[in-house]
Coordinates of N, CA and C in Angstrom, one line a residue:
M35 N 114.4 12.5 -55.9 CA 115.4 13.1 -55.4 C 115.1 14.5 -54.8
T36 N 114.3 15.3 -55.5 CA 113.8 16.4 -55.0 C 113.0 16.4 -53.6
S37 N 112.0 15.6 -53.9 CA 111.0 15.5 -52.7 C 112.0 15.0 -51.4
T38 N 112.7 13.9 -51.6 CA 113.8 13.5 -50.8 C 114.5 14.7 -49.8
A39 N 115.2 15.4 -50.7 CA 115.9 16.5 -50.1 C 115.1 17.6 -49.4
A40 N 113.9 17.7 -50.0 CA 113.1 18.9 -49.2 C 112.7 18.3 -47.8
E41 N 112.2 16.8 -47.9 CA 111.9 16.2 -46.6 C 113.1 16.1 -45.7
L42 N 114.3 15.8 -46.1 CA 115.3 16.0 -45.1 C 115.8 17.4 -44.7
L43 N 115.5 18.2 -45.6 CA 115.6 19.9 -45.2 C 114.5 20.0 -43.8
E44 N 113.5 19.7 -44.3 CA 112.3 19.8 -43.2 C 112.9 19.1 -41.9
V45 N 113.2 18.1 -41.8 CA 113.7 17.2 -40.7 C 115.1 18.0 -40.0
L46 N 115.9 18.3 -40.7 CA 116.9 19.4 -40.1 C 116.4 20.5 -39.6
W47 N 115.4 21.2 -40.5 CA 115.1 22.6 -39.8 C 114.1 22.2 -38.6
G48 N 113.4 21.2 -38.6 CA 112.4 20.8 -37.6 C 113.3 20.7 -36.2
R49 N 114.7 20.1 -36.5 CA 115.6 20.0 -35.1 C 115.8 21.5 -34.7
A50 N 115.7 22.4 -35.5 CA 116.0 23.8 -35.1 C 114.5 24.3 -34.8
S51 N 114.0 23.9 -33.7 CA 112.7 24.1 -33.4 C 112.0 25.4 -33.4
T52 N 110.6 25.6 -34.2 CA 110.2 27.0 -34.4 C 109.1 27.2 -33.1
E53 N 109.4 26.6 -32.0 CA 108.9 27.0 -30.6 C 109.0 28.2 -30.5
P54 N 108.1 29.1 -29.8 CA 106.4 28.8 -29.8 C 105.6 29.2 -31.0
V55 N 106.0 29.2 -32.1 CA 105.4 29.6 -33.2 C 105.1 28.4 -33.9
S56 N 103.7 28.3 -34.5 CA 103.4 27.4 -35.4 C 103.8 27.7 -36.8
A57 N 103.8 26.6 -37.8 CA 104.0 26.9 -39.0 C 103.3 27.9 -39.7
S58 N 102.0 28.2 -39.4 CA 101.2 29.3 -39.9 C 101.6 30.6 -39.5
R59 N 102.0 30.7 -38.4 CA 102.5 32.0 -37.5 C 103.7 32.3 -38.1
L60 N 104.5 31.2 -38.1 CA 106.1 31.6 -39.1 C 105.9 32.3 -40.2
R61 N 105.0 31.5 -41.1 CA 104.6 32.2 -42.4 C 104.5 33.7 -42.2
A62 N 103.5 34.0 -41.3 CA 103.1 35.3 -41.2 C 104.0 36.2 -40.9
L63 N 105.0 35.7 -40.0 CA 106.2 36.6 -39.5 C 107.2 36.9 -40.6
L64 N 107.3 35.8 -41.4 CA 108.0 36.1 -42.7 C 107.6 36.9 -43.5
I65 N 106.2 36.9 -43.8 CA 105.7 37.9 -44.7 C 105.8 39.2 -44.1
L66 N 105.5 39.5 -43.0 CA 105.6 40.8 -42.2 C 107.0 41.4 -42.4
E67 N 107.9 40.5 -42.2 CA 109.4 40.9 -42.3 C 109.9 41.2 -43.7
H68 N 109.3 40.4 -44.7 CA 109.6 40.8 -46.0 C 109.0 42.2 -46.4
H69 N 107.8 42.3 -46.1 CA 107.3 43.6 -46.4 C 107.3 44.7 -45.6
G70 N 107.8 44.6 -44.4 CA 108.0 45.8 -43.5 C 106.6 46.1 -42.6
G71 N 105.6 45.8 -43.2 CA 104.5 46.0 -42.3 C 103.5 46.1 -43.3
V72 N 102.3 45.4 -43.1 CA 100.9 45.5 -44.0 C 99.8 45.5 -43.4
N73 N 98.6 45.8 -44.0 CA 97.5 45.7 -43.5 C 96.9 44.3 -43.3
L74 N 95.9 44.0 -42.7 CA 95.3 42.9 -42.4 C 94.9 42.1 -43.7
R75 N 94.2 42.6 -44.5 CA 93.9 42.0 -45.9 C 95.2 41.5 -46.8
T76 N 96.2 42.3 -46.9 CA 97.4 42.1 -47.5 C 97.9 40.8 -46.8
L77 N 98.1 40.7 -45.4 CA 98.8 39.6 -44.7 C 97.7 38.5 -45.2
A78 N 96.5 38.7 -45.0 CA 95.3 37.6 -45.2 C 95.5 36.9 -46.6
D79 N 95.9 37.8 -47.8 CA 96.2 37.3 -49.0 C 97.3 36.6 -49.2
G80 N 98.5 37.0 -48.5 CA 99.7 36.2 -48.5 C 99.9 34.9 -47.9
L81 N 98.9 34.7 -47.0 CA 98.6 33.4 -46.1 C 97.8 32.7 -46.8
A82 N 96.9 33.2 -48.0 CA 95.7 32.6 -48.5 C 94.7 32.1 -47.6
S83 N 94.4 33.1 -46.6 CA 93.5 32.9 -45.7 C 92.4 33.9 -45.6
T84 N 91.4 33.7 -44.8 CA 90.4 34.8 -44.5 C 90.9 35.9 -43.7
P85 N 90.5 37.0 -43.7 CA 90.7 38.1 -42.6 C 90.4 37.8 -41.2
P86 N 89.2 37.2 -41.0 CA 89.0 36.8 -39.5 C 90.0 35.7 -39.0
S87 N 90.4 34.8 -39.9 CA 91.1 34.0 -39.3 C 92.7 34.6 -39.2
T88 N 93.2 35.2 -40.1 CA 94.4 36.1 -39.8 C 94.3 37.1 -39.0
S89 N 93.2 37.7 -38.4 CA 93.0 38.6 -37.5 C 93.3 37.7 -36.2
R90 N 92.8 36.3 -36.0 CA 93.0 35.7 -34.8 C 94.4 35.2 -34.6
L91 N 94.9 34.7 -35.9 CA 96.2 34.7 -35.5 C 97.3 35.7 -35.3
C92 N 97.0 36.8 -35.7 CA 97.7 38.0 -35.3 C 97.4 38.4 -33.9
D93 N 96.2 38.0 -33.4 CA 96.0 38.3 -32.0 C 96.9 37.2 -31.1
R94 N 97.1 36.3 -31.6 CA 98.1 35.3 -30.8 C 99.5 35.8 -31.0
L95 N 99.9 36.4 -32.2 CA 101.2 36.8 -32.1 C 101.4 38.0 -31.5
R96 N 100.4 38.8 -31.3 CA 100.7 40.1 -30.7 C 100.7 39.8 -29.1
A97 N 99.8 38.7 -28.4 CA 100.0 38.2 -27.3 C 101.2 37.8 -27.0
A98 N 101.9 37.1 -27.9 CA 103.3 36.6 -27.6 C 104.3 37.8 -27.9
D99 N 104.0 39.0 -28.3 CA 104.9 40.0 -28.5 C 105.9 40.0 -29.7
F100 N 105.3 39.3 -30.8 CA 105.9 39.3 -32.0 C 105.3 40.1 -32.9
V101 N 104.3 40.7 -32.8 CA 103.9 41.8 -33.8 C 103.1 43.0 -33.1
E102 N 103.2 43.9 -33.6 CA 102.9 45.3 -33.3 C 101.7 45.8 -34.2
R103 N 100.9 46.2 -33.6 CA 99.7 46.9 -34.6 C 99.6 48.4 -34.5
A104 N 99.4 49.2 -35.4 CA 99.5 50.5 -35.7 C 98.4 51.2 -36.5
V105 N 97.8 52.3 -36.1 CA 96.9 52.9 -37.0 C 97.7 53.5 -38.4
S106 N 97.5 53.3 -39.4 CA 98.2 53.8 -40.6 C 97.9 55.4 -40.6
P107 N 98.9 55.8 -40.9 CA 99.2 57.2 -41.0 C 98.4 57.9 -42.3
S108 N 97.8 57.1 -43.0 CA 97.0 57.5 -44.3 C 95.6 57.3 -44.2
D109 N 95.4 56.3 -43.3 CA 93.8 55.9 -43.0 C 93.7 55.4 -41.9
R110 N 92.9 56.3 -41.0 CA 92.8 56.0 -39.6 C 92.0 54.8 -39.3
R111 N 91.1 54.3 -40.4 CA 90.6 53.0 -40.1 C 91.2 51.9 -40.5
E112 N 92.6 52.0 -41.1 CA 93.2 50.9 -41.4 C 94.3 50.6 -40.2
V113 N 94.5 49.4 -39.9 CA 95.7 49.0 -39.1 C 96.6 48.3 -39.6
R114 N 97.9 48.7 -39.3 CA 98.9 48.2 -39.8 C 99.7 47.4 -38.9
L115 N 100.1 46.1 -39.6 CA 100.8 45.2 -38.7 C 102.2 45.2 -39.1
R116 N 103.3 44.9 -38.0 CA 104.5 44.8 -38.7 C 105.3 43.8 -37.1
L117 N 106.3 43.7 -37.6 CA 107.2 42.8 -36.6 C 107.7 43.5 -35.5
S118 N 107.6 43.2 -34.2 CA 108.1 43.7 -33.2 C 109.6 43.5 -33.0
R119 N 110.4 43.9 -32.0 CA 111.7 43.6 -31.7 C 111.8 42.1 -31.6
R120 N 110.9 41.7 -30.8 CA 111.1 40.4 -30.3 C 110.8 39.4 -31.4
G121 N 109.7 39.8 -32.3 CA 109.6 39.0 -33.7 C 110.9 38.9 -34.5
H122 N 111.4 40.1 -34.6 CA 112.7 40.1 -35.4 C 113.8 39.1 -34.7
A123 N 113.8 39.2 -33.5 CA 115.0 38.6 -32.8 C 114.6 37.1 -33.0
F124 N 113.3 36.7 -32.8 CA 112.8 35.3 -33.0 C 113.4 34.9 -34.4
L125 N 113.4 35.6 -35.4 CA 113.5 35.2 -36.8 C 115.0 35.2 -36.9
T126 N 115.7 36.0 -36.5 CA 117.4 35.9 -36.5 C 117.8 34.8 -35.9
D127 N 117.2 34.5 -34.6 CA 117.8 33.3 -34.0 C 117.3 31.8 -34.5
L128 N 116.2 32.0 -35.2 CA 115.8 30.6 -35.9 C 116.6 30.4 -37.1
R129 N 116.8 31.5 -37.8 CA 117.8 31.4 -39.0 C 119.3 30.8 -38.4
A130 N 119.7 31.2 -37.5 CA 121.0 31.1 -37.1 C 121.0 29.5 -36.5
R131 N 119.9 29.0 -35.9 CA 119.8 27.6 -35.6 C 119.7 26.7 -36.8
R132 N 119.1 27.3 -37.9 CA 118.9 26.4 -39.1 C 120.1 26.5 -39.9
Q133 N 120.9 27.5 -39.8 CA 122.1 27.5 -40.4 C 123.0 26.6 -39.9
E134 N 123.3 26.5 -38.5 CA 124.1 25.6 -37.9 C 123.7 24.0 -38.1
A135 N 122.4 23.6 -38.2 CA 122.1 22.4 -38.5 C 122.5 22.0 -40.1
L136 N 122.3 23.0 -41.1 CA 122.6 22.8 -42.3 C 124.4 22.8 -42.4
Q137 N 124.9 23.4 -41.8 CA 126.2 23.6 -41.9 C 126.9 22.5 -41.5
T138 N 126.3 21.6 -40.5 CA 126.9 20.5 -39.9 C 126.8 19.5 -41.1
V139 N 125.5 19.4 -41.9 CA 125.6 18.6 -42.9 C 126.8 18.9 -43.9
L140 N 126.8 20.1 -44.3 CA 127.5 20.6 -45.4 C 128.9 20.5 -45.0
D141 N 129.4 20.4 -43.8 CA 130.8 20.0 -43.4 C 131.3 18.7 -43.6
H142 N 130.2 17.8 -43.9 CA 130.3 16.5 -44.2 C 130.5 16.3 -45.8
M143 N 130.4 17.0 -46.6 CA 130.3 17.0 -48.1 C 131.5 17.6 -48.6
P144 N 132.2 16.7 -49.6 CA 133.4 17.2 -50.3 C 133.2 18.7 -50.9
A145 N 134.5 19.5 -51.0 CA 134.2 20.8 -51.2 C 133.7 21.0 -52.6
A146 N 133.9 20.3 -53.6 CA 133.6 20.4 -54.9 C 132.0 20.2 -55.0
Q147 N 131.4 19.2 -54.2 CA 129.9 19.0 -54.1 C 129.2 20.0 -53.4
R148 N 129.9 20.8 -52.4 CA 129.3 21.8 -51.8 C 129.2 23.2 -52.8
T149 N 130.4 23.5 -53.7 CA 130.4 24.5 -54.6 C 129.3 24.3 -55.6
A150 N 129.1 23.0 -56.1 CA 128.1 22.8 -57.0 C 126.7 22.7 -56.5
L151 N 126.6 22.7 -55.1 CA 125.0 22.8 -54.4 C 124.9 24.0 -54.2
R152 N 125.7 25.0 -53.9 CA 125.7 26.3 -53.8 C 125.3 27.0 -55.1
Q153 N 125.8 26.7 -56.2 CA 125.6 27.1 -57.5 C 124.0 26.8 -57.8
G154 N 123.8 25.6 -57.7 CA 122.4 25.0 -58.0 C 121.4 26.0 -57.0
L155 N 121.5 26.0 -56.0 CA 120.7 26.6 -54.9 C 120.5 28.0 -55.4
E156 N 121.6 28.6 -55.9 CA 121.5 30.1 -56.3 C 120.6 30.3 -57.4
A157 N 120.9 29.5 -58.6 CA 119.9 29.2 -59.6 C 118.5 29.1 -59.2
F158 N 118.1 28.2 -58.4 CA 117.0 27.8 -58.0 C 116.4 28.9 -57.2
C159 N 117.0 29.7 -56.3 CA 116.6 31.0 -55.8 C 116.0 32.1 -56.9
D160 N 117.0 32.1 -57.9 CA 116.6 33.4 -58.8 C 115.3 32.7 -59.4
A161 N 115.2 31.5 -59.8 CA 114.1 31.0 -60.8 C 113.0 31.3 -59.7
A162 N 112.9 30.7 -58.7 CA 111.8 30.9 -57.5 C 111.3 32.2 -57.5
A163 N 112.5 33.2 -57.2 CA 111.9 34.5 -56.8 C 111.2 35.2 -58.3
A164 N 111.8 34.7 -59.4 CA 111.2 35.3 -60.5 C 109.7 34.8 -60.8
Q165 N 109.5 33.3 -60.4 CA 108.1 33.1 -60.5 C 107.1 33.6 -59.5
I166 N 107.7 33.9 -58.2 CA 107.0 34.5 -57.2 C 106.6 35.9 -57.3
H167 N 107.6 36.6 -57.8 CA 107.5 38.1 -58.0 C 107.0 38.3 -59.2
N168 N 107.2 37.8 -60.3 CA 106.9 38.1 -61.7 C 105.2 37.5 -62.2
G169 N 105.0 36.4 -61.4 CA 103.8 35.7 -61.8 C 104.2 35.0 -62.9
A170 N 105.3 34.3 -62.9 CA 105.6 33.4 -64.0 C 105.0 32.1 -63.8
P171 N 104.7 31.2 -64.9 CA 103.9 30.2 -64.8 C 104.5 29.1 -64.2
D172 N 103.8 28.3 -63.6 CA 104.3 27.2 -62.7 C 104.8 25.9 -63.9
S173 N 105.5 24.9 -63.4 CA 106.1 23.9 -64.3 C 105.1 23.2 -65.0
E174 N 103.8 23.0 -64.4 CA 102.8 22.3 -65.2 C 102.3 23.0 -66.4
S175 N 102.4 24.5 -66.3 CA 101.8 24.9 -67.7 C 102.8 25.2 -68.5
Q176 N 104.2 24.8 -68.4 CA 105.2 25.2 -69.2 C 105.6 23.9 -70.1
T177 N 105.8 24.2 -71.3 CA 106.2 23.1 -72.3 C 107.7 22.7 -72.0
A178 N 108.0 21.5 -72.2 CA 109.1 20.7 -72.1 C 110.1 21.0 -73.3

């Protein structure tokens, strides 16, 4: 059931197109938004990629005016990456389109089921955030 829900969500979100941004570029934008600006190595680590590949990805995002580069105030050798206004606007618009697609589905659910879903998703978000931010073990290493 979980994989089916994830696949259906992917289909719904696919309808709210991420054009002109690929999945890997979208992940980079989301990392930059979350951190408010990082250096290339930190972004590469977040993407589980190499600095050269991440640099090329950032070149494409910069050419599309989604990312800005600036010299770090603390180290002139370091380049800081952050979202541009256009990058922020893109993510805001994408979220609105995704929300609209989801709301259409939710509107067809009974109120009690929407409430149960919201509560379940809140618990999921809490657990996922704890695992991501605290380095909690994944489900394979936990005992039942």
